[in-house]
XYZ file of C-alpha atoms in Angstrom:
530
model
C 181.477 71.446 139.323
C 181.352 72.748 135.847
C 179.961 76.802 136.241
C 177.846 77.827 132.962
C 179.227 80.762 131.353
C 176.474 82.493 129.627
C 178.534 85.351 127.751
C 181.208 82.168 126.314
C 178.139 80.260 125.121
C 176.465 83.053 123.843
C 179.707 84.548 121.994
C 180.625 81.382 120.894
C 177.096 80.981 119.291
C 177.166 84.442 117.434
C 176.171 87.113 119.346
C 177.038 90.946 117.785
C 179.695 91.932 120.093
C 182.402 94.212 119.167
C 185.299 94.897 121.050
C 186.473 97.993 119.535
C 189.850 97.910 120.984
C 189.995 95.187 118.335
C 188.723 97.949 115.336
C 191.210 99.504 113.175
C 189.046 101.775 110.895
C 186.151 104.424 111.542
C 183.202 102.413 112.169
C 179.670 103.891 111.473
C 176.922 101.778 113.320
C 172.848 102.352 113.036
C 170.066 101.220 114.976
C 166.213 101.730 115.996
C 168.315 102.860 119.732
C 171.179 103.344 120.470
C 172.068 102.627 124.413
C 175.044 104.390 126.552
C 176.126 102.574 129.495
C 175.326 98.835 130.370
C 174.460 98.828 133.991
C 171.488 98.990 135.935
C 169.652 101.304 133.697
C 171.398 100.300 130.243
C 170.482 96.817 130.803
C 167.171 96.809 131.754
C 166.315 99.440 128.568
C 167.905 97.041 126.502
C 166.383 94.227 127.341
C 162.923 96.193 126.919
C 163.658 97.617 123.532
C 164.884 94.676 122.107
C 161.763 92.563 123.388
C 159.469 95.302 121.650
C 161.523 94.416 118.321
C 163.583 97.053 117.904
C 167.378 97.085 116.836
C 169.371 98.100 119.345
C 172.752 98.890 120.380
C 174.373 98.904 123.327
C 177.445 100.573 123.951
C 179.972 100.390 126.937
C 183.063 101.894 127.709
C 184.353 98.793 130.067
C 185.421 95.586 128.753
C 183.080 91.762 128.118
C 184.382 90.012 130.933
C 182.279 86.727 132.300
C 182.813 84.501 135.208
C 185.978 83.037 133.592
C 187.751 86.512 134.303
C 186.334 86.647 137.790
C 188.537 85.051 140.337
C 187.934 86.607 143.787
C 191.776 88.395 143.894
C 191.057 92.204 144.646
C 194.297 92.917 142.666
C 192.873 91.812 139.593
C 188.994 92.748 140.014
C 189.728 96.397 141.143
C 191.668 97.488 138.194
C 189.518 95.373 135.867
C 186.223 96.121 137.215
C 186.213 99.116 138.646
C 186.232 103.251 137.400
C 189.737 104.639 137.765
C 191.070 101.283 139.765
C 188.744 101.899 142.475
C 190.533 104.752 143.431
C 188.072 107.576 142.170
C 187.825 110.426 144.756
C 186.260 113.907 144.834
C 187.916 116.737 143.576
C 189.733 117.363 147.257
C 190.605 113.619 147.710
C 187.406 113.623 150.709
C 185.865 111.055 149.410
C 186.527 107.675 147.885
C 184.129 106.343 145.019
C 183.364 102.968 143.899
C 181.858 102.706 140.619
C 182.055 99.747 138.102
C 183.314 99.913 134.668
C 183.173 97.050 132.871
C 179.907 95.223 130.502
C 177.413 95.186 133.444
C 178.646 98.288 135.174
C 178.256 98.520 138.770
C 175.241 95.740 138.817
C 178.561 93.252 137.452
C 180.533 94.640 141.498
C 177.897 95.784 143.763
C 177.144 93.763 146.470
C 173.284 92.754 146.081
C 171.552 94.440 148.238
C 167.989 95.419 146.129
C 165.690 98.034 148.390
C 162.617 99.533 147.006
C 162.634 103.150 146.789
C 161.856 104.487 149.956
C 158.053 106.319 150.332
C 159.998 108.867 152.292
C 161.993 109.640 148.631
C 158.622 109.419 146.396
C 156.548 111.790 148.672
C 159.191 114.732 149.134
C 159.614 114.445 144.787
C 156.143 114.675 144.426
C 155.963 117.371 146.719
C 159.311 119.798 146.073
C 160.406 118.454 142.591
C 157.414 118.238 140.554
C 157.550 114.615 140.031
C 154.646 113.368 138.795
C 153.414 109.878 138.345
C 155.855 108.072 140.715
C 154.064 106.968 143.855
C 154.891 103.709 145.672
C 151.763 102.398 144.257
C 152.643 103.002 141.131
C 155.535 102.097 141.251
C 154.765 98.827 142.964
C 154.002 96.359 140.218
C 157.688 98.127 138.198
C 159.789 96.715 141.217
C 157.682 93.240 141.437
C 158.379 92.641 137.603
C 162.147 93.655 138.036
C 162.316 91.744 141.401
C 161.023 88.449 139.857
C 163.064 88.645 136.938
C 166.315 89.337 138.420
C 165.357 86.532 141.436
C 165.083 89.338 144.214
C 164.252 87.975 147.290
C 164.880 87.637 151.002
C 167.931 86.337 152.487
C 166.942 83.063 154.079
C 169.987 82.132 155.130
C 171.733 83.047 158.325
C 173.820 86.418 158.096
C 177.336 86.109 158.596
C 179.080 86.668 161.690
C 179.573 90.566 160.351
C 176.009 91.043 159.749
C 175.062 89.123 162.196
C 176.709 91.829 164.565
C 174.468 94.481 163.242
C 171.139 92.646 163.659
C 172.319 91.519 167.728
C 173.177 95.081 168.520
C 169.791 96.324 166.630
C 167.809 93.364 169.204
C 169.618 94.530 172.293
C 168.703 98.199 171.981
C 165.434 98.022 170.200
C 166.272 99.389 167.406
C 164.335 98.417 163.907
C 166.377 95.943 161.367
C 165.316 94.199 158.575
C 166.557 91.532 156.386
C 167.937 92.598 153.181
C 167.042 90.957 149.797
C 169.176 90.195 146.995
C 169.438 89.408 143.798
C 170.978 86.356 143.486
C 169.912 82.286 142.383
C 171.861 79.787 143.496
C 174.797 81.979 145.320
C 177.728 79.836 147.032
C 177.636 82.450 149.857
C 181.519 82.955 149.257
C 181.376 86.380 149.946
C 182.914 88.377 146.975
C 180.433 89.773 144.984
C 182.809 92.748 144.856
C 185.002 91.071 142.866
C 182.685 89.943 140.171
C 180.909 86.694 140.643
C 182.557 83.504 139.744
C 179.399 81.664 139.718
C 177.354 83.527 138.124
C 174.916 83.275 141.082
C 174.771 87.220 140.768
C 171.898 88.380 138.909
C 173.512 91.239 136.905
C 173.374 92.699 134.315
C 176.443 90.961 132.717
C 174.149 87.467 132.854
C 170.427 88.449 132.467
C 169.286 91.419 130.695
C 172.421 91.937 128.444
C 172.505 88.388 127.366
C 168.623 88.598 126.429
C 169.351 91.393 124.643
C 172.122 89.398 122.818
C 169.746 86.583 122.280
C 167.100 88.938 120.388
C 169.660 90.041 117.975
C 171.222 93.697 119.939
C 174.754 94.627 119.265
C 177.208 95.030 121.841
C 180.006 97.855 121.472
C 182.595 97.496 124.557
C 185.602 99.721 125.078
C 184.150 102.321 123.466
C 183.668 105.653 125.011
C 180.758 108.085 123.757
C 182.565 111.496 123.697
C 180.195 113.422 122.358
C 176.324 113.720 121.356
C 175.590 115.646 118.167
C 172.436 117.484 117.884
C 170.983 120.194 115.842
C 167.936 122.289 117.178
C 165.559 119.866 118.756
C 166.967 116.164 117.205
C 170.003 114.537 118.301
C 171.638 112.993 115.136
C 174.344 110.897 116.158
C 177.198 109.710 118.953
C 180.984 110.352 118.567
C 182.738 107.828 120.350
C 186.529 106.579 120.709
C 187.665 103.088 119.963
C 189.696 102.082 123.603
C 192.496 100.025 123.886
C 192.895 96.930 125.771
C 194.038 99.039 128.971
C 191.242 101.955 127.835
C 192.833 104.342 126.717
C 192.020 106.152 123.031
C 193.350 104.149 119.730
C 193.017 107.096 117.599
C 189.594 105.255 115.836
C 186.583 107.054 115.873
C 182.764 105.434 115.918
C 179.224 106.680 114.899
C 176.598 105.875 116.399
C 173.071 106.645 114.423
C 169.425 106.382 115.621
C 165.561 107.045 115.803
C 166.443 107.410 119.904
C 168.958 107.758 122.290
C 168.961 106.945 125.627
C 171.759 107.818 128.157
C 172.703 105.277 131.118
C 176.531 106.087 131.586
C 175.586 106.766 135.388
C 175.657 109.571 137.321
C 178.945 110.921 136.953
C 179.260 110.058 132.855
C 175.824 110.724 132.016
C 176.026 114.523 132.660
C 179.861 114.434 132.099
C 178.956 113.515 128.401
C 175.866 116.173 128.493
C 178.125 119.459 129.372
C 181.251 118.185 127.030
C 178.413 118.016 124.561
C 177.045 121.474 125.255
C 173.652 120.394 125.199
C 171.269 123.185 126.495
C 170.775 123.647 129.866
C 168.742 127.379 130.359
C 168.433 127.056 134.024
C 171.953 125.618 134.631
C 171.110 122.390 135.731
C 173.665 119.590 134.537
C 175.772 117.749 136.839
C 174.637 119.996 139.855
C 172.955 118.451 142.468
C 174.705 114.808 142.374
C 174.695 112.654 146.072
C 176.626 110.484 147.062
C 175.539 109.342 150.708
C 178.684 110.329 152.090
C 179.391 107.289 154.306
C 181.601 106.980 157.570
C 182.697 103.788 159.140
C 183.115 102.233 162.113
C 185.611 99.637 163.139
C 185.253 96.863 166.348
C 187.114 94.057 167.251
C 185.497 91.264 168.840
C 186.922 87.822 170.802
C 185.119 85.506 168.193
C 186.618 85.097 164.744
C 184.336 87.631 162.336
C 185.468 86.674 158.842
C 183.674 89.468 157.309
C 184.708 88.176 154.190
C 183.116 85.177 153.907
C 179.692 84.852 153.941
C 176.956 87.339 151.778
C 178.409 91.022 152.291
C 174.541 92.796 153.140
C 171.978 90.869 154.976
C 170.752 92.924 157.259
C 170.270 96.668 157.747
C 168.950 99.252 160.195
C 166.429 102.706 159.111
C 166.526 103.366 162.649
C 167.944 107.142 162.344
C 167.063 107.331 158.320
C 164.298 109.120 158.497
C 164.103 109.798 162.067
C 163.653 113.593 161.989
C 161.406 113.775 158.409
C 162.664 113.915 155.520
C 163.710 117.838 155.445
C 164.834 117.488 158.733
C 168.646 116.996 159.962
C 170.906 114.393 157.594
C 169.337 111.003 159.128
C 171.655 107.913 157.953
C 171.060 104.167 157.451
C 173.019 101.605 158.919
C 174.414 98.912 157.126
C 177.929 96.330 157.118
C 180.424 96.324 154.254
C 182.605 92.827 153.366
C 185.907 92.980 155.353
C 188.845 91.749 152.991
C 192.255 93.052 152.923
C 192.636 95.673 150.342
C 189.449 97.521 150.928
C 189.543 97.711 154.774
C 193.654 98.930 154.379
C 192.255 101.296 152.512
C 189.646 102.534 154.738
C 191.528 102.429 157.647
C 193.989 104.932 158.992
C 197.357 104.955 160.802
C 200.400 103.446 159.273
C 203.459 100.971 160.126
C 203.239 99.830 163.530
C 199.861 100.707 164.178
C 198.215 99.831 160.862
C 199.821 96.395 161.173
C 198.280 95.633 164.689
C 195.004 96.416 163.470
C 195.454 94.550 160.244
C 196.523 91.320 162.306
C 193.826 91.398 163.815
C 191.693 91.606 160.636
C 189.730 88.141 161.163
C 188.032 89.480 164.325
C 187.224 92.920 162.799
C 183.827 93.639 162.355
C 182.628 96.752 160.253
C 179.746 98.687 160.532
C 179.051 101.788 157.961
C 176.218 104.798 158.200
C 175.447 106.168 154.771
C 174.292 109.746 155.578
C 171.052 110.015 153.438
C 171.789 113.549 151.493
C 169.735 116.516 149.263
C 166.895 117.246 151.176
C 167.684 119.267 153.798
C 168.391 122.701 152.724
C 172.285 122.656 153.905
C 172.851 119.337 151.887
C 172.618 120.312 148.219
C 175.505 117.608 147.195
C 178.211 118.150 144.982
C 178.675 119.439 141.253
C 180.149 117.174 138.132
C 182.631 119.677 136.271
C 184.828 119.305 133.414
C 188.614 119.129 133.344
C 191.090 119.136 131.028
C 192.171 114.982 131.842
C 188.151 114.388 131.918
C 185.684 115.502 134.802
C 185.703 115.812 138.977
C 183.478 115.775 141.097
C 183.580 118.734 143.906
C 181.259 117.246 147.029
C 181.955 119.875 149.857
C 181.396 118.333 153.119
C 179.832 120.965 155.256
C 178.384 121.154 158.935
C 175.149 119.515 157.935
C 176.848 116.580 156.970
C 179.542 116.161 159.999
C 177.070 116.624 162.441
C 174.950 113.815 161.100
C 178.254 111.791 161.136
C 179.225 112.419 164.188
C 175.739 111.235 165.497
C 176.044 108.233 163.112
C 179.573 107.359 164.915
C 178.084 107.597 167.913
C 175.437 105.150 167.028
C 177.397 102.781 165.484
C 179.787 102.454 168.206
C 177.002 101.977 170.702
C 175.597 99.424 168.469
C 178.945 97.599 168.577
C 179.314 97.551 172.550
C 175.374 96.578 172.614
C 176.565 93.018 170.302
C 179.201 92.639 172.598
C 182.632 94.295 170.619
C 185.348 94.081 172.921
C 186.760 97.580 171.453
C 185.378 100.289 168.848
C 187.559 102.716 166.289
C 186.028 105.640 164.991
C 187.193 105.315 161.153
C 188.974 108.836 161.629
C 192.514 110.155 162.476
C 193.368 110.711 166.067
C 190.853 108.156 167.337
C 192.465 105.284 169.588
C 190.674 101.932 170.274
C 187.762 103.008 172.973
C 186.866 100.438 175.311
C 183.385 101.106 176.597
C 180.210 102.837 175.477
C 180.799 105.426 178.137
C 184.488 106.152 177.050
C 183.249 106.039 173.462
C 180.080 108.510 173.863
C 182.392 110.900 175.274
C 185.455 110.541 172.646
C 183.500 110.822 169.823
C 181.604 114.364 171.228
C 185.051 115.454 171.382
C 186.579 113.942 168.189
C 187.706 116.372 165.164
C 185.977 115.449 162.305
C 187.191 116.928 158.866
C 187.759 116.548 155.278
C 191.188 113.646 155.003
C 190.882 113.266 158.144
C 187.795 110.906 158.495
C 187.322 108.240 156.024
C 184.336 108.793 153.803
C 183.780 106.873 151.335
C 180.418 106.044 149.227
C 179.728 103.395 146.223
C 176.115 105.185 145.478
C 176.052 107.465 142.731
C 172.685 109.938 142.070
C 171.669 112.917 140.759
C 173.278 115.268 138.311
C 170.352 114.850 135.533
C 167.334 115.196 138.465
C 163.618 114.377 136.603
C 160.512 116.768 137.483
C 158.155 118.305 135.179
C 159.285 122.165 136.156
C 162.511 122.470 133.322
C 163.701 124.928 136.314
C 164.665 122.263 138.240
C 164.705 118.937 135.841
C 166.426 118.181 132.432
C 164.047 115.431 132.100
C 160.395 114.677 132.395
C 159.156 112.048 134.753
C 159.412 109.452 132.333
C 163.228 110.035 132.055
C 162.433 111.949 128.284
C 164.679 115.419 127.842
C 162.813 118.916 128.061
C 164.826 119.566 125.030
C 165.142 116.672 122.960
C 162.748 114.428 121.253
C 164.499 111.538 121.161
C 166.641 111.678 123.922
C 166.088 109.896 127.291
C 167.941 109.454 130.641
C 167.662 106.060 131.902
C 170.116 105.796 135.443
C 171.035 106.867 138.866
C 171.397 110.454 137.844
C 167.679 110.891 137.695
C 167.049 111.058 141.219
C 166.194 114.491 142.374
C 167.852 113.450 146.259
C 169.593 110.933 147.455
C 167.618 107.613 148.351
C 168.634 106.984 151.670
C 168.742 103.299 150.592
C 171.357 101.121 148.059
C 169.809 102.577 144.184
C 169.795 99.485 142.380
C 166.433 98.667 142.593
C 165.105 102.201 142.306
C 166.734 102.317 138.777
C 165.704 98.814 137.416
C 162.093 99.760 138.502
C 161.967 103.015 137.593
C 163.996 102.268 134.006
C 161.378 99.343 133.446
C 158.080 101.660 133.729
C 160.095 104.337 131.110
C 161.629 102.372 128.790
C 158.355 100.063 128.717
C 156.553 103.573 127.801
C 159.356 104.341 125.275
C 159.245 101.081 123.696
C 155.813 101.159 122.773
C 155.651 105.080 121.298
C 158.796 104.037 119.319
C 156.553 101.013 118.246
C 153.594 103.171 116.757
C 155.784 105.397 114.982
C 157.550 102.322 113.293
């Protein structure tokens, strides 16, 4: 069966994309707005602004790839796909990042899960980081316009054995699940949305908003990195940016980017990355501070039946049993959720070596996985971790403090009596030291006793937020509640790094909704003054 490639059609029918790795002069490039970063955020605002008629330009520091690139080998997709080979980590190697790079950013990897932001979230903004304007009722008909144009719906199908797992140990201990939705049409169910998808079943950004975009005459700039904003007083007046090569690095060409407005959606590591190498004011200290992660822990089990948890849709069902358990301010409550189970990624995750890594690796087919992502930056303890500058580029320091292992060793504990409760034969504790436990008793006890520390237990997290938080007090926001800067009149923030906290619950959504309602608003003041 033929599988429709809409960036090869659409190139091939003369769309304005530029690979600047193929550019071998300075390149000045204008436009009514001028877009960094082509995921979640990026896409959506381009789509918007270049519905509302105005020129736009869209530029990404990851390479045009389309379904013809994409073919489910984690050798190839992590390296192509993915920031820093997948192997991004926090400035003491705690914690493991996942973050897309490529046209599409993380929307072209993630793994479809598409969760409204949580009323929990909207009421403790409203309330502690004078956000105004953002209630789920206002918010409501934002996520039912993104959710019906990116196909975001239920599940209907059955959840694979791996999820499947999660939702019979939720029904034997009474504990709440739901039924995730996703934003696919027409998905084989093959299970490797991490890998980019080679049907194009995935409702990304790489096939829907981008390509509209395209289609209403926007310009595409990939492998291009914006290294610098250039402002005087209250205007920004251009982007510096370096032409990449075909393996990203710098080819010594520079490109200008001009417009009437500028919005940033490089993510929430880039997006204030590119704000402090840019020295853009910041009174109150505020950049890059502040940036979650939900620091998540995982738990192995191996059951008789053959799992396969990589076949089959990767999220279908979660738990908000301990989310928000103890209110939002209250001790770090975490959701529970399944990752897909294929070679690479769970060798990764998973500790021991030689003998022991190899028994547990053969017996990969029965291994189910359940994760807790430990909902962070509300409690007063969990104030996340800071962006900073380097001399290669920028880190990420994410301390992992008390607050934060004591919520993980409660989520261990639930997830391993969640295993025994949907019948796992053993449990492993994703950390070093911890044997194969054969009961819930033996378990319970083993894991009050286990050491838990930084390298030691896997923590990993593909959720980035924060670092640019929105509020209407500049003492605690660089950006209003409709994503525009305190400083700048035509700058705007349009990503992940808006949040204030954490989510407790996968961002996608939250920034497609959120970037619809602000670049809608956008869009039509950049309209009058045109």
């Amino acid at each position: 069966m033929a599988i429709q490639d809409p960036i090869v059609e659409g190139l091939a029918k003369g769309w304005n994309h530029i690979d600047a790795s193929q550019v071998s002069a300075p390149l000045t490039l204008e436009a009514d707005v001028v877009i960094v970063g082509s995921g979640a955020g990026g896409g959506v605002a381009a789509e918007i602004m270049a519905e509302a008629g105005l020129s736009v330009i869209i530029v990404e520091g990851g390479p045009l790839k389309s379904s013809e690139s994409f073919n489910m080998e984690e050798r190839r997709a992590y390296p192509n796909l993915y920031q820093q080979a997948a192997s991004m980590k926090t400035k003491d190697k705690a914690i493991g990042i996942f973050q897309g790079r490529a046209v599409g950013g993380s929307t072209t990897v993630n793994w479809t899960t598409s969760i409204r932001t949580p009323d929990h979230a909207l009421a403790f903004w409203a309330k502690e980081k004078s956000v105004k304007g953002l209630s789920t009722e206002t918010l409501a008909p934002w996520f039912a316009k993104m959710e019906q144009r990116l196909n975001i719906s239920k599940w209907e199908f059955e959840p694979n054995r791996n999820n499947m797992a999660l939702k019979q140990g939720c029904e034997a201990l009474g504990w709440e699940y739901t039924v995730i939705k996703r934003n696919v049409a027409g998905c084989w169910n093959t299970g490797y949305c991490g890998m980019g998808c080679p049907v194009n079943a995935k409702q990304s950004m790489l096939v829907t908003t981008i390509p509209a975009a395209l289609e209403r005459g926007a310009t595409l700039v990939s492998r291009a990195k914006v290294a610098k904003i250039e402002y005087h007083q209250d205007k920004i007046f251009g982007l510096k940016a370096q032409a990449l090569s075909q393996t990203l690095t710098p080819t010594g060409v520079e490109l200008l980017f001009k417009a009437k407005h500028y919005i940033l959606s490089a993510g929430a590591i880039h997006t204030p990355a590119l704000m402090m190498r840019s020295k853009l004011p910041d009174p109150y200290g505020i950049i890059g501070k502040r940036t979650f992660l939900h620091p998540t822990v995982l738990s192995g089990a191996l059951f008789n039946d053959a799992i396969n948890g990589h076949s089959g849709a990767p999220q279908s069902i979660y738990s908000d049993q301990f989310v928000w358990q103890n209110g939002a301010a209250g001790d770090l409550g975490y959701k529970l959720e399944v990752p897909p189970v294929h070679p690479i990624l769970i060798a990764s995750k998973t500790l021991g070596y030689g003998q022991s890594h190899a028994d547990l690796m053969a017996q990969f087919n029965q291994l189910q996985v359940t994760i807790a992502l430990v909902r962070d930056g509300y409690h007063p303890d969990s104030q996340g971790g800071q962006v900073e500058l380097t001399d290669h580029g920028f880190t990420l320091d994410y301390p992992l403090n008390n607050a934060f292992w004591e919520a993980a060793r409660r989520a261990f504990a639930s997830m391993a009596e969640l295993q025994f409760a949907a019948g796992a034969e053993k449990v492993l504790p994703i950390s070093e030291g911890m044997s194969m436990l054969s009961s819930w008793p033996q378990a319970k006890k083993a894991i009050a006793e286990m050491t838990l520390a930084p390298l030691k237990t896997i923590v990993a997290s593909a959720h980035v937020m924060g670092g640019c938080p929105m509020g209407e007090d500049p003492k605690m926001s660089m950006v209003n509640s409709e994503g525009r800067s305190h400083y700048f009149d035509n700058l705007s923030v349009m990503d992940g790094s808006l949040f204030p906290t954490s989510l407790g619950a996968n961002p996608q959504l939250s920034i497609y909704g959120i970037t619809a309602r602000n670049a809608t608003l956008l869009a039509q003041e950049l309209k009058l003054k045109s």
